[in-house]
Amino acid sequence: MANFLAFITVFAAMVSATVNQTDDRQLQTTDASFCWKTSQTRGIGQVPVSCATGQERLGLLCYDKCPVGTTRKGLDCHSNCPAGPAMTQVVLNRGHRVPTLGEPT
């Protein structure tokens, strides 16, 4: 009995699938309120072989070169820091440093 029910279920699915099939150039109407039209793909384009003047290749794509005085970090251009000691603490007026959490002010 279980095999018979499985057969009927598969058969019903096949019948309903063939009812909605139409020619590729026709509109497929499933009910009077709307219809489906077949679509076509346009592709994804091509990977550039070389980059234009003023651009550099990163991975498979071309990006504008960074202006003078900047350096590329990832996909972005960042200003170059001046030479000298790096500031390690936030400094306020008159050279006072900002207290850390839990420190008296």
XYZ file of C-alpha atoms in Angstrom:
105
model
C 0.000 0.000 0.000
C 2.867 2.385 0.832
C 4.421 1.787 -2.600
C 1.112 2.578 -4.289
C 0.786 5.885 -2.372
C 4.369 6.819 -3.256
C 3.662 6.069 -6.931
C 0.502 8.208 -6.908
C 2.372 11.103 -5.252
C 5.198 11.023 -7.821
C 2.740 10.647 -10.710
C 0.683 13.638 -9.515
C 3.835 15.768 -9.261
C 4.872 14.826 -12.811
C 1.433 15.655 -14.216
C 1.341 19.077 -12.540
C 4.890 19.840 -13.749
C 4.039 19.148 -17.397
C 0.879 21.269 -17.310
C 2.885 24.496 -16.706
C 5.558 23.886 -19.379
C 5.428 26.202 -22.412
C 7.633 27.249 -25.309
C 10.606 29.478 -24.266
C 9.287 32.405 -26.305
C 5.790 32.416 -24.864
C 4.528 33.917 -21.666
C 3.642 31.336 -19.074
C 0.382 32.192 -17.383
C -0.437 30.479 -14.143
C -3.493 32.538 -13.351
C -5.193 35.656 -14.670
C -3.642 38.017 -12.098
C 0.017 37.651 -13.199
C 2.363 35.891 -15.644
C 6.046 34.884 -15.872
C 8.383 35.658 -18.759
C 11.579 33.754 -19.486
C 14.758 35.702 -18.690
C 18.194 35.719 -20.303
C 21.545 36.191 -18.603
C 24.023 38.858 -19.718
C 27.190 37.378 -18.210
C 29.527 38.872 -15.640
C 31.983 40.634 -17.920
C 35.707 40.049 -18.311
C 38.694 40.387 -16.001
C 40.917 43.246 -17.262
C 44.183 42.160 -18.909
C 45.970 45.419 -18.039
C 45.094 48.586 -16.139
C 44.698 52.084 -17.552
C 47.284 54.814 -16.992
C 47.176 56.023 -13.389
C 45.813 52.730 -12.098
C 47.376 49.682 -10.476
C 46.224 46.091 -10.332
C 45.279 44.590 -6.977
C 44.160 40.999 -7.273
C 42.017 40.816 -10.399
C 40.788 44.437 -10.442
C 42.260 47.872 -11.248
C 42.290 50.749 -8.733
C 43.468 54.374 -8.971
C 47.043 54.858 -7.739
C 47.439 56.632 -4.397
C 48.318 60.344 -4.528
C 51.805 61.517 -3.534
C 52.225 61.555 0.252
C 49.916 58.599 0.820
C 50.406 54.835 1.008
C 47.990 52.061 0.111
C 46.755 49.953 3.020
C 44.371 47.337 1.711
C 42.157 49.068 -0.835
C 42.429 52.545 0.766
C 45.057 55.301 0.571
C 46.264 56.695 3.922
C 48.477 59.703 4.745
C 52.093 58.937 5.562
C 52.981 59.739 9.189
C 55.871 62.158 9.722
C 59.135 60.710 11.039
C 59.677 61.022 14.785
C 58.403 59.555 18.019
C 54.863 58.259 17.993
C 52.430 59.660 20.525
C 51.472 56.835 22.879
C 49.104 58.687 25.249
C 46.404 61.260 24.713
C 47.793 64.639 25.779
C 45.715 67.560 27.068
C 46.646 71.227 27.599
C 49.857 71.816 29.609
C 51.078 68.256 29.035
C 48.696 66.476 31.436
C 47.885 62.947 30.414
C 44.389 61.478 30.533
C 43.919 59.244 33.600
C 43.050 55.640 32.924
C 39.961 53.982 34.354
C 40.182 53.621 38.153
C 42.980 56.206 38.527
C 42.304 59.292 40.679
C 41.868 62.494 38.671
